[in-house]
PDB file of C-alpha atoms and ligand atoms in Angstrom:
ATOM      1  CA  MET Z   1      10.285  11.109  14.713  1.00  0.00           C
ATOM      2  CA  GLN Z   2       9.385   9.873  18.177  1.00  0.00           C
ATOM      3  CA  GLY Z   3       6.046  11.217  19.397  1.00  0.00           C
ATOM      4  CA  ILE Z   4       5.078  13.023  16.172  1.00  0.00           C
ATOM      5  CA  LEU Z   5       1.818  11.078  16.028  1.00  0.00           C
ATOM      6  CA  ALA Z   6       0.896  11.288  19.714  1.00  0.00           C
ATOM      7  CA  GLY Z   7      -2.886  11.561  20.045  1.00  0.00           C
ATOM      8  CA  LYS Z   8      -3.489  10.564  16.428  1.00  0.00           C
ATOM      9  CA  VAL Z   9      -5.374   7.511  15.129  1.00  0.00           C
ATOM     10  CA  ALA Z  10      -3.994   5.648  12.110  1.00  0.00           C
ATOM     11  CA  LEU Z  11      -5.719   3.053   9.941  1.00  0.00           C
ATOM     12  CA  VAL Z  12      -3.421   0.716   8.005  1.00  0.00           C
ATOM     13  CA  THR Z  13      -5.199  -1.550   5.529  1.00  0.00           C
ATOM     14  CA  GLY Z  14      -3.448  -4.880   5.079  1.00  0.00           C
ATOM     15  CA  GLY Z  15      -1.618  -4.163   8.320  1.00  0.00           C
ATOM     16  CA  GLY Z  16      -1.357  -7.808   9.364  1.00  0.00           C
ATOM     17  CA  ARG Z  17       1.852  -8.649   7.538  1.00  0.00           C
ATOM     18  CA  GLY Z  18       4.500  -7.428   5.123  1.00  0.00           C
ATOM     19  CA  ILE Z  19       4.718  -3.712   4.355  1.00  0.00           C
ATOM     20  CA  GLY Z  20       1.495  -2.923   6.232  1.00  0.00           C
ATOM     21  CA  ALA Z  21       2.752  -4.538   9.445  1.00  0.00           C
ATOM     22  CA  ALA Z  22       6.029  -2.584   9.215  1.00  0.00           C
ATOM     23  CA  ILE Z  23       4.077   0.655   8.712  1.00  0.00           C
ATOM     24  CA  ALA Z  24       1.765  -0.164  11.639  1.00  0.00           C
ATOM     25  CA  ARG Z  25       4.812  -0.667  13.883  1.00  0.00           C
ATOM     26  CA  ALA Z  26       6.434   2.565  12.674  1.00  0.00           C
ATOM     27  CA  LEU Z  27       3.297   4.674  13.231  1.00  0.00           C
ATOM     28  CA  ALA Z  28       2.717   3.137  16.652  1.00  0.00           C
ATOM     29  CA  GLY Z  29       6.360   3.837  17.496  1.00  0.00           C
ATOM     30  CA  ALA Z  30       5.678   7.498  16.701  1.00  0.00           C
ATOM     31  CA  GLY Z  31       2.799   7.565  19.181  1.00  0.00           C
ATOM     32  CA  ALA Z  32      -0.272   6.807  17.037  1.00  0.00           C
ATOM     33  CA  ARG Z  33      -3.060   4.487  18.120  1.00  0.00           C
ATOM     34  CA  VAL Z  34      -3.057   2.119  15.176  1.00  0.00           C
ATOM     35  CA  VAL Z  35      -5.973   0.164  13.738  1.00  0.00           C
ATOM     36  CA  VAL Z  36      -5.064  -2.614  11.308  1.00  0.00           C
ATOM     37  CA  CYS Z  37      -7.459  -4.363   8.949  1.00  0.00           C
ATOM     38  CA  GLY Z  38      -7.294  -7.247   6.491  1.00  0.00           C
ATOM     39  CA  ARG Z  39      -8.773 -10.726   6.130  1.00  0.00           C
ATOM     40  CA  SER Z  40      -6.543 -12.832   8.381  1.00  0.00           C
ATOM     41  CA  LYS Z  41      -7.647 -12.252  11.974  1.00  0.00           C
ATOM     42  CA  LEU Z  42      -4.689 -14.228  13.347  1.00  0.00           C
ATOM     43  CA  ASP Z  43      -2.122 -11.998  11.599  1.00  0.00           C
ATOM     44  CA  LEU Z  44      -3.998  -8.832  12.569  1.00  0.00           C
ATOM     45  CA  ASP Z  45      -4.353  -9.812  16.220  1.00  0.00           C
ATOM     46  CA  ALA Z  46      -0.640 -10.605  16.481  1.00  0.00           C
ATOM     47  CA  ILE Z  47       0.351  -7.169  15.168  1.00  0.00           C
ATOM     48  CA  ALA Z  48      -2.339  -5.314  17.125  1.00  0.00           C
ATOM     49  CA  THR Z  49      -1.256  -6.984  20.364  1.00  0.00           C
ATOM     50  CA  SER Z  50       2.405  -6.162  19.748  1.00  0.00           C
ATOM     51  CA  ILE Z  51       1.701  -2.449  19.234  1.00  0.00           C
ATOM     52  CA  ASP Z  52      -1.204  -2.027  21.651  1.00  0.00           C
ATOM     53  CA  GLY Z  53      -3.518  -1.285  18.723  1.00  0.00           C
ATOM     54  CA  SER Z  54      -6.728  -2.843  17.452  1.00  0.00           C
ATOM     55  CA  ALA Z  55      -7.674  -5.180  14.625  1.00  0.00           C
ATOM     56  CA  HIS Z  56     -10.664  -5.510  12.307  1.00  0.00           C
ATOM     57  CA  ALA Z  57     -11.058  -8.497  10.015  1.00  0.00           C
ATOM     58  CA  VAL Z  58     -12.564  -7.417   6.709  1.00  0.00           C
ATOM     59  CA  ASP Z  59     -12.373  -8.419   3.063  1.00  0.00           C
ATOM     60  CA  LEU Z  60     -11.896  -5.123   1.224  1.00  0.00           C
ATOM     61  CA  LEU Z  61     -13.439  -6.693  -1.875  1.00  0.00           C
ATOM     62  CA  ASP Z  62     -16.723  -6.625   0.057  1.00  0.00           C
ATOM     63  CA  ARG Z  63     -17.957  -3.024  -0.106  1.00  0.00           C
ATOM     64  CA  ALA Z  64     -20.752  -3.416   2.444  1.00  0.00           C
ATOM     65  CA  ALA Z  65     -18.434  -5.105   4.962  1.00  0.00           C
ATOM     66  CA  THR Z  66     -15.823  -2.374   4.397  1.00  0.00           C
ATOM     67  CA  ASP Z  67     -18.401   0.356   5.022  1.00  0.00           C
ATOM     68  CA  ALA Z  68     -19.569  -1.416   8.175  1.00  0.00           C
ATOM     69  CA  VAL Z  69     -16.007  -1.550   9.579  1.00  0.00           C
ATOM     70  CA  LEU Z  70     -15.379   2.102   8.707  1.00  0.00           C
ATOM     71  CA  GLY Z  71     -18.546   2.927  10.641  1.00  0.00           C
ATOM     72  CA  THR Z  72     -17.157   1.343  13.808  1.00  0.00           C
ATOM     73  CA  ILE Z  73     -13.577   2.696  13.772  1.00  0.00           C
ATOM     74  CA  GLY Z  74     -14.332   6.344  14.554  1.00  0.00           C
ATOM     75  CA  PRO Z  75     -12.186   9.310  13.505  1.00  0.00           C
ATOM     76  CA  VAL Z  76      -8.998   8.478  11.610  1.00  0.00           C
ATOM     77  CA  ASP Z  77      -6.138  10.992  11.214  1.00  0.00           C
ATOM     78  CA  VAL Z  78      -3.696   8.906   9.172  1.00  0.00           C
ATOM     79  CA  LEU Z  79      -4.933   6.565   6.454  1.00  0.00           C
ATOM     80  CA  VAL Z  80      -2.472   4.166   4.852  1.00  0.00           C
ATOM     81  CA  ASN Z  81      -4.024   2.443   1.839  1.00  0.00           C
ATOM     82  CA  ASN Z  82      -1.659  -0.514   1.764  1.00  0.00           C
ATOM     83  CA  ALA Z  83      -3.719  -3.690   1.205  1.00  0.00           C
ATOM     84  CA  GLY Z  84      -3.185  -4.965  -2.295  1.00  0.00           C
ATOM     85  CA  ALA Z  85      -2.554  -7.993  -4.443  1.00  0.00           C
ATOM     86  CA  ALA Z  86      -0.750  -8.741  -7.673  1.00  0.00           C
ATOM     87  CA  GLU Z  87      -1.705 -11.442 -10.128  1.00  0.00           C
ATOM     88  CA  SER Z  88       0.438 -12.264 -13.116  1.00  0.00           C
ATOM     89  CA  ALA Z  89      -1.006 -13.291 -16.506  1.00  0.00           C
ATOM     90  CA  ALA Z  90      -0.569 -12.766 -20.233  1.00  0.00           C
ATOM     91  CA  LEU Z  91      -3.309 -10.690 -21.868  1.00  0.00           C
ATOM     92  CA  ASP Z  92      -5.319 -13.703 -23.102  1.00  0.00           C
ATOM     93  CA  ARG Z  93      -5.315 -15.160 -19.577  1.00  0.00           C
ATOM     94  CA  THR Z  94      -6.294 -11.901 -17.886  1.00  0.00           C
ATOM     95  CA  THR Z  95      -9.924 -12.749 -17.251  1.00  0.00           C
ATOM     96  CA  ASP Z  96     -12.686 -10.266 -16.480  1.00  0.00           C
ATOM     97  CA  ALA Z  97     -12.811 -11.700 -12.955  1.00  0.00           C
ATOM     98  CA  MET Z  98      -9.060 -11.166 -12.400  1.00  0.00           C
ATOM     99  CA  TRP Z  99      -9.228  -7.624 -13.815  1.00  0.00           C
ATOM    100  CA  ASP Z 100     -12.208  -6.742 -11.597  1.00  0.00           C
ATOM    101  CA  ARG Z 101     -10.582  -8.288  -8.484  1.00  0.00           C
ATOM    102  CA  ILE Z 102      -7.284  -6.419  -8.870  1.00  0.00           C
ATOM    103  CA  LEU Z 103      -8.878  -3.082  -9.792  1.00  0.00           C
ATOM    104  CA  GLU Z 104     -11.373  -3.392  -6.913  1.00  0.00           C
ATOM    105  CA  LEU Z 105      -8.739  -4.183  -4.267  1.00  0.00           C
ATOM    106  CA  ASP Z 106      -5.840  -2.034  -5.505  1.00  0.00           C
ATOM    107  CA  VAL Z 107      -7.672   1.157  -6.451  1.00  0.00           C
ATOM    108  CA  THR Z 108     -11.449   1.130  -5.881  1.00  0.00           C
ATOM    109  CA  ALA Z 109     -11.214   0.107  -2.212  1.00  0.00           C
ATOM    110  CA  PRO Z 110      -8.536   2.776  -1.476  1.00  0.00           C
ATOM    111  CA  PHE Z 111     -10.741   5.333  -3.255  1.00  0.00           C
ATOM    112  CA  ARG Z 112     -13.816   4.339  -1.241  1.00  0.00           C
ATOM    113  CA  VAL Z 113     -11.978   4.300   2.113  1.00  0.00           C
ATOM    114  CA  THR Z 114     -10.364   7.665   1.331  1.00  0.00           C
ATOM    115  CA  ARG Z 115     -13.725   9.153   0.375  1.00  0.00           C
ATOM    116  CA  ALA Z 116     -15.210   7.972   3.674  1.00  0.00           C
ATOM    117  CA  LEU Z 117     -12.406   9.321   5.904  1.00  0.00           C
ATOM    118  CA  VAL Z 118     -11.337  12.600   4.289  1.00  0.00           C
ATOM    119  CA  PRO Z 119     -14.304  14.716   5.493  1.00  0.00           C
ATOM    120  CA  GLY Z 120     -13.438  13.942   9.136  1.00  0.00           C
ATOM    121  CA  MET Z 121      -9.777  14.849   8.562  1.00  0.00           C
ATOM    122  CA  ILE Z 122     -10.776  18.176   6.999  1.00  0.00           C
ATOM    123  CA  ALA Z 123     -13.213  18.901   9.822  1.00  0.00           C
ATOM    124  CA  ARG Z 124     -10.539  18.202  12.476  1.00  0.00           C
ATOM    125  CA  GLY Z 125      -7.967  20.299  10.587  1.00  0.00           C
ATOM    126  CA  TRP Z 126      -5.257  17.680  10.023  1.00  0.00           C
ATOM    127  CA  GLY Z 127      -4.818  14.491   8.033  1.00  0.00           C
ATOM    128  CA  ARG Z 128      -2.375  12.308   6.156  1.00  0.00           C
ATOM    129  CA  ILE Z 129      -3.176   9.850   3.378  1.00  0.00           C
ATOM    130  CA  VAL Z 130      -0.388   7.551   2.232  1.00  0.00           C
ATOM    131  CA  ASN Z 131      -1.146   5.321  -0.742  1.00  0.00           C
ATOM    132  CA  ILE Z 132       1.147   2.341  -1.140  1.00  0.00           C
ATOM    133  CA  ALA Z 133       1.296   2.137  -4.923  1.00  0.00           C
ATOM    134  CA  SER Z 134       4.289   0.633  -6.744  1.00  0.00           C
ATOM    135  CA  ASN Z 135       6.831   1.527  -9.386  1.00  0.00           C
ATOM    136  CA  ALA Z 136       4.406  -0.544 -11.514  1.00  0.00           C
ATOM    137  CA  GLY Z 137       2.257   2.593 -11.261  1.00  0.00           C
ATOM    138  CA  LEU Z 138       4.945   4.541 -13.134  1.00  0.00           C
ATOM    139  CA  THR Z 139       6.063   2.115 -15.821  1.00  0.00           C
ATOM    140  CA  GLY Z 140       4.908  -1.060 -17.525  1.00  0.00           C
ATOM    141  CA  TYR Z 141       5.860  -4.625 -16.560  1.00  0.00           C
ATOM    142  CA  GLY Z 142       5.203  -7.829 -18.484  1.00  0.00           C
ATOM    143  CA  TYR Z 143       2.236 -10.046 -17.617  1.00  0.00           C
ATOM    144  CA  SER Z 144       0.927  -7.378 -15.233  1.00  0.00           C
ATOM    145  CA  THR Z 145      -1.807  -5.540 -17.165  1.00  0.00           C
ATOM    146  CA  ALA Z 146      -4.338  -5.388 -14.337  1.00  0.00           C
ATOM    147  CA  TYR Z 147      -1.786  -4.646 -11.588  1.00  0.00           C
ATOM    148  CA  CYS Z 148      -0.046  -1.888 -13.600  1.00  0.00           C
ATOM    149  CA  ALA Z 149      -3.420  -0.383 -14.559  1.00  0.00           C
ATOM    150  CA  ALA Z 150      -4.566  -0.388 -10.930  1.00  0.00           C
ATOM    151  CA  LYS Z 151      -1.349   1.150  -9.587  1.00  0.00           C
ATOM    152  CA  HIS Z 152      -1.292   3.806 -12.348  1.00  0.00           C
ATOM    153  CA  ALA Z 153      -4.903   4.584 -11.369  1.00  0.00           C
ATOM    154  CA  MET Z 154      -3.948   4.857  -7.694  1.00  0.00           C
ATOM    155  CA  ILE Z 155      -1.272   7.406  -8.603  1.00  0.00           C
ATOM    156  CA  GLY Z 156      -3.736   9.312 -10.795  1.00  0.00           C
ATOM    157  CA  MET Z 157      -6.201   9.368  -7.907  1.00  0.00           C
ATOM    158  CA  THR Z 158      -3.450  10.644  -5.591  1.00  0.00           C
ATOM    159  CA  ARG Z 159      -2.505  13.485  -7.941  1.00  0.00           C
ATOM    160  CA  ALA Z 160      -6.105  14.530  -8.611  1.00  0.00           C
ATOM    161  CA  LEU Z 161      -7.074  14.495  -4.925  1.00  0.00           C
ATOM    162  CA  ALA Z 162      -3.964  16.500  -4.094  1.00  0.00           C
ATOM    163  CA  ILE Z 163      -5.444  19.362  -6.120  1.00  0.00           C
ATOM    164  CA  ASP Z 164      -8.812  19.055  -4.367  1.00  0.00           C
ATOM    165  CA  LEU Z 165      -7.209  18.906  -0.898  1.00  0.00           C
ATOM    166  CA  ALA Z 166      -4.549  21.567  -1.394  1.00  0.00           C
ATOM    167  CA  ARG Z 167      -6.403  24.257   0.592  1.00  0.00           C
ATOM    168  CA  THR Z 168      -6.925  21.926   3.574  1.00  0.00           C
ATOM    169  CA  SER Z 169      -4.466  20.569   6.129  1.00  0.00           C
ATOM    170  CA  VAL Z 170      -4.705  17.089   4.666  1.00  0.00           C
ATOM    171  CA  THR Z 171      -1.884  15.761   2.484  1.00  0.00           C
ATOM    172  CA  ILE Z 172      -2.004  12.799   0.132  1.00  0.00           C
ATOM    173  CA  ASN Z 173       0.978  11.054  -1.425  1.00  0.00           C
ATOM    174  CA  ALA Z 174       1.878   7.765  -3.055  1.00  0.00           C
ATOM    175  CA  VAL Z 175       4.831   5.583  -2.093  1.00  0.00           C
ATOM    176  CA  CYS Z 176       6.106   3.490  -4.991  1.00  0.00           C
ATOM    177  CA  PRO Z 177       8.346   0.592  -3.987  1.00  0.00           C
ATOM    178  CA  GLY Z 178      10.142  -1.768  -6.318  1.00  0.00           C
ATOM    179  CA  TRP Z 179      10.392  -5.398  -5.221  1.00  0.00           C
ATOM    180  CA  VAL Z 180      10.032  -5.627  -1.427  1.00  0.00           C
ATOM    181  CA  GLU Z 181      10.943  -8.690   0.684  1.00  0.00           C
ATOM    182  CA  THR Z 182       7.398  -9.823   1.553  1.00  0.00           C
ATOM    183  CA  ARG Z 183       5.041 -12.686   0.757  1.00  0.00           C
ATOM    184  CA  MET Z 184       4.089 -10.919  -2.498  1.00  0.00           C
ATOM    185  CA  ALA Z 185       7.688 -11.116  -3.721  1.00  0.00           C
ATOM    186  CA  GLU Z 186       8.057 -14.706  -2.479  1.00  0.00           C
ATOM    187  CA  GLU Z 187       4.953 -15.652  -4.499  1.00  0.00           C
ATOM    188  CA  ALA Z 188       6.532 -14.056  -7.577  1.00  0.00           C
ATOM    189  CA  VAL Z 189       9.754 -15.996  -6.925  1.00  0.00           C
ATOM    190  CA  ALA Z 190       7.760 -19.252  -6.711  1.00  0.00           C
ATOM    191  CA  ARG Z 191       5.880 -18.438  -9.945  1.00  0.00           C
ATOM    192  CA  ILE Z 192       9.109 -17.662 -11.842  1.00  0.00           C
ATOM    193  CA  ALA Z 193      10.817 -20.799 -10.528  1.00  0.00           C
ATOM    194  CA  ALA Z 194       7.829 -22.961 -11.521  1.00  0.00           C
ATOM    195  CA  LYS Z 195       7.560 -21.454 -15.022  1.00  0.00           C
ATOM    196  CA  THR Z 196      11.258 -21.309 -15.906  1.00  0.00           C
ATOM    197  CA  GLY Z 197      12.744 -24.255 -14.018  1.00  0.00           C
ATOM    198  CA  ARG Z 198      15.189 -21.897 -12.290  1.00  0.00           C
ATOM    199  CA  SER Z 199      15.955 -22.385  -8.596  1.00  0.00           C
ATOM    200  CA  SER Z 200      14.257 -20.100  -6.071  1.00  0.00           C
ATOM    201  CA  ASP Z 201      17.594 -18.390  -5.407  1.00  0.00           C
ATOM    202  CA  GLU Z 202      18.075 -17.724  -9.135  1.00  0.00           C
ATOM    203  CA  ALA Z 203      14.520 -16.389  -9.446  1.00  0.00           C
ATOM    204  CA  ARG Z 204      15.027 -14.132  -6.404  1.00  0.00           C
ATOM    205  CA  THR Z 205      18.309 -12.851  -7.851  1.00  0.00           C
ATOM    206  CA  SER Z 206      16.579 -12.036 -11.149  1.00  0.00           C
ATOM    207  CA  LEU Z 207      13.982  -9.914  -9.307  1.00  0.00           C
ATOM    208  CA  ALA Z 208      16.656  -8.210  -7.195  1.00  0.00           C
ATOM    209  CA  SER Z 209      18.638  -7.503 -10.394  1.00  0.00           C
ATOM    210  CA  MET Z 210      15.812  -5.321 -11.703  1.00  0.00           C
ATOM    211  CA  SER Z 211      17.190  -2.703  -9.304  1.00  0.00           C
ATOM    212  CA  PRO Z 212      20.523  -0.997 -10.075  1.00  0.00           C
ATOM    213  CA  GLN Z 213      21.249  -1.579  -6.373  1.00  0.00           C
ATOM    214  CA  ARG Z 214      20.906  -5.332  -7.073  1.00  0.00           C
ATOM    215  CA  ARG Z 215      18.708  -5.909  -4.020  1.00  0.00           C
ATOM    216  CA  MET Z 216      15.127  -5.956  -2.871  1.00  0.00           C
ATOM    217  CA  ILE Z 217      13.791  -3.204  -0.618  1.00  0.00           C
ATOM    218  CA  THR Z 218      12.840  -4.053   2.972  1.00  0.00           C
ATOM    219  CA  ALA Z 219       9.387  -3.381   4.411  1.00  0.00           C
ATOM    220  CA  ASP Z 220      11.023  -1.107   7.021  1.00  0.00           C
ATOM    221  CA  GLU Z 221      12.367   1.169   4.260  1.00  0.00           C
ATOM    222  CA  VAL Z 222       8.817   1.658   2.965  1.00  0.00           C
ATOM    223  CA  ALA Z 223       7.567   2.238   6.520  1.00  0.00           C
ATOM    224  CA  HIS Z 224      10.221   4.911   7.031  1.00  0.00           C
ATOM    225  CA  ALA Z 225       8.883   6.856   4.017  1.00  0.00           C
ATOM    226  CA  ALA Z 226       5.273   6.492   5.174  1.00  0.00           C
ATOM    227  CA  LEU Z 227       6.159   7.829   8.626  1.00  0.00           C
ATOM    228  CA  MET Z 228       8.226  10.674   7.157  1.00  0.00           C
ATOM    229  CA  LEU Z 229       5.161  11.809   5.176  1.00  0.00           C
ATOM    230  CA  CYS Z 230       3.223  12.112   8.461  1.00  0.00           C
ATOM    231  CA  ALA Z 231       5.624  14.667   9.943  1.00  0.00           C
ATOM    232  CA  HIS Z 232       4.565  18.297  10.367  1.00  0.00           C
ATOM    233  CA  ASP Z 233       7.547  19.376   8.270  1.00  0.00           C
ATOM    234  CA  ALA Z 234       6.355  17.105   5.433  1.00  0.00           C
ATOM    235  CA  ARG Z 235       3.183  19.173   4.973  1.00  0.00           C
ATOM    236  CA  GLY Z 236       4.497  20.629   1.708  1.00  0.00           C
ATOM    237  CA  ILE Z 237       4.994  17.155   0.211  1.00  0.00           C
ATOM    238  CA  HIS Z 238       1.654  16.735  -1.520  1.00  0.00           C
ATOM    239  CA  GLY Z 239       0.505  14.764  -4.550  1.00  0.00           C
ATOM    240  CA  GLN Z 240       3.946  13.208  -4.924  1.00  0.00           C
ATOM    241  CA  THR Z 241       5.208   9.763  -5.789  1.00  0.00           C
ATOM    242  CA  ILE Z 242       8.036   8.719  -3.464  1.00  0.00           C
ATOM    243  CA  VAL Z 243       9.854   5.985  -5.377  1.00  0.00           C
ATOM    244  CA  ILE Z 244      11.808   3.445  -3.311  1.00  0.00           C
ATOM    245  CA  ASP Z 245      13.283   1.018  -5.805  1.00  0.00           C
ATOM    246  CA  GLY Z 246      17.031   1.587  -5.851  1.00  0.00           C
ATOM    247  CA  GLY Z 247      16.659   3.438  -9.164  1.00  0.00           C
ATOM    248  CA  ALA Z 248      14.891   0.621 -11.045  1.00  0.00           C
ATOM    249  CA  VAL Z 249      12.347   2.888 -12.681  1.00  0.00           C
ATOM    250  CA  LEU Z 250      15.178   4.978 -14.185  1.00  0.00           C
ATOM    251  CA  LYS Z 251      16.558   2.092 -16.259  1.00  0.00           C
TER     252      LYS Z 251
HETATM  253  N1  NAP X   1       6.149  -6.744  -2.171  1.00  0.00           N
HETATM  254  C1  NAP X   1       6.434  -5.999  -3.236  1.00  0.00           C
HETATM  255  O1  NAP X   1       7.368  -6.297  -3.980  1.00  0.00           O
HETATM  256  C2  NAP X   1       5.639  -4.739  -3.507  1.00  0.00           C
HETATM  257  C3  NAP X   1       6.177  -3.826  -4.431  1.00  0.00           C
HETATM  258  C4  NAP X   1       5.470  -2.660  -4.707  1.00  0.00           C
HETATM  259  C5  NAP X   1       4.258  -2.425  -4.101  1.00  0.00           C
HETATM  260  N2  NAP X   1       3.756  -3.332  -3.211  1.00  0.00           N
HETATM  261  C6  NAP X   1       2.452  -3.031  -2.617  1.00  0.00           C
HETATM  262  O2  NAP X   1       2.559  -3.029  -1.211  1.00  0.00           O
HETATM  263  C7  NAP X   1       1.307  -3.369  -0.627  1.00  0.00           C
HETATM  264  C8  NAP X   1       1.523  -4.418   0.457  1.00  0.00           C
HETATM  265  O3  NAP X   1       2.032  -5.593  -0.154  1.00  0.00           O
HETATM  266  P1  NAP X   1       3.041  -6.614   0.582  1.00  0.00           P
HETATM  267  O4  NAP X   1       4.266  -6.672  -0.237  1.00  0.00           O
HETATM  268  O5  NAP X   1       3.153  -6.317   2.030  1.00  0.00           O
HETATM  269  O6  NAP X   1       2.266  -7.980   0.301  1.00  0.00           O
HETATM  270  P2  NAP X   1       1.600  -9.057   1.244  1.00  0.00           P
HETATM  271  O7  NAP X   1       2.546  -9.522   2.272  1.00  0.00           O
HETATM  272  O8  NAP X   1       0.987 -10.037   0.299  1.00  0.00           O
HETATM  273  O9  NAP X   1       0.450  -8.231   2.006  1.00  0.00           O
HETATM  274  C9  NAP X   1      -0.750  -7.863   1.388  1.00  0.00           C
HETATM  275  C10 NAP X   1      -1.669  -7.331   2.471  1.00  0.00           C
HETATM  276  O10 NAP X   1      -2.928  -6.994   1.869  1.00  0.00           O
HETATM  277  C11 NAP X   1      -3.966  -7.660   2.580  1.00  0.00           C
HETATM  278  N3  NAP X   1      -5.042  -8.039   1.664  1.00  0.00           N
HETATM  279  C12 NAP X   1      -4.936  -8.751   0.516  1.00  0.00           C
HETATM  280  N4  NAP X   1      -6.151  -8.958  -0.020  1.00  0.00           N
HETATM  281  C13 NAP X   1      -7.037  -8.360   0.819  1.00  0.00           C
HETATM  282  C14 NAP X   1      -8.453  -8.237   0.828  1.00  0.00           C
HETATM  283  N5  NAP X   1      -9.221  -8.765  -0.148  1.00  0.00           N
HETATM  284  N6  NAP X   1      -9.050  -7.561   1.837  1.00  0.00           N
HETATM  285  C15 NAP X   1      -8.297  -7.027   2.840  1.00  0.00           C
HETATM  286  N7  NAP X   1      -6.955  -7.100   2.876  1.00  0.00           N
HETATM  287  C16 NAP X   1      -6.340  -7.771   1.884  1.00  0.00           C
HETATM  288  C17 NAP X   1      -3.297  -8.902   3.153  1.00  0.00           C
HETATM  289  O11 NAP X   1      -3.975  -9.385   4.300  1.00  0.00           O
HETATM  290  P3  NAP X   1      -4.943 -10.683   4.251  1.00  0.00           P
HETATM  291  O12 NAP X   1      -4.349 -11.656   3.281  1.00  0.00           O
HETATM  292  O13 NAP X   1      -4.996 -11.148   5.659  1.00  0.00           O
HETATM  293  O14 NAP X   1      -6.256 -10.144   3.774  1.00  0.00           O
HETATM  294  C18 NAP X   1      -1.933  -8.363   3.546  1.00  0.00           C
HETATM  295  O15 NAP X   1      -1.971  -7.755   4.808  1.00  0.00           O
HETATM  296  C19 NAP X   1       0.412  -3.815  -1.778  1.00  0.00           C
HETATM  297  O16 NAP X   1      -0.472  -2.783  -2.137  1.00  0.00           O
HETATM  298  C20 NAP X   1       1.391  -4.067  -2.908  1.00  0.00           C
HETATM  299  O17 NAP X   1       0.808  -3.893  -4.180  1.00  0.00           O
HETATM  300  C21 NAP X   1       4.420  -4.483  -2.901  1.00  0.00           C
END
């Protein structure tokens, strides 16, 4: 897929580490000029330097700051809504503040960024939107009410917008990974180990065992799917959920 994004500009939210950093590298490798954003300037600068891209520090929970950054980036051809967070809690410990935080970051911010950038894509006659959802957007998981609700909402948004965008040259899809080897998974491992007294290795094995393949996904596997969706020959893939979880959601 070398060169398929030559001349295109891509914005990857949460592109400073984990899945977002892998996607930023993959899109840059295909010729895109990549802009990464997130809160940690150090992480963002390191990635941007390595791919000859640019970095914008922004907290996506801050709507005004997000709008200000979008106003400075210029036209964007590929939008990857990747920034996200998961917090784990039983229902009685799922506070209003936690609910609002997760819904704002995992679905409202992607909605607002998409709404800002889609008109330019339509006007220029080409665009790709890739929403990094989760298999938690397709099924329920324990202690994850807010996260599952947000990821289900992101998939609903993807499907609805696919109808609205079908007569344009802009596609929108959701990628739904299972557990991926990133900081988010390591935080889950630490939480499980602390709560259950299991070792970190045992906790990691229990997460990996949720997949019939008995392993976690790598960030590069998710990046491969995101890049594939940007190809010209992927223009018929629209409003879909690409699940990358070794079959976990089938169990
Ligand atoms: N890891 C998994 O097992 C897994 C599975 C399915 C889906 N996903 C999804 O994949 C996406 C990426 O997650 P990851 O695994 O790569 O986790 P990660 O390593 O924790 O990365 C999360 C990214 O989001 C950014 N971010 C978090 N809060 C932000 C905020 N308020 N404003 C701006 N950026 C923010 C982070 O940057 P800063 O901290 O610098 O802001 C970071 O770049 C998420 O949407 C997640 O839900 C992950």
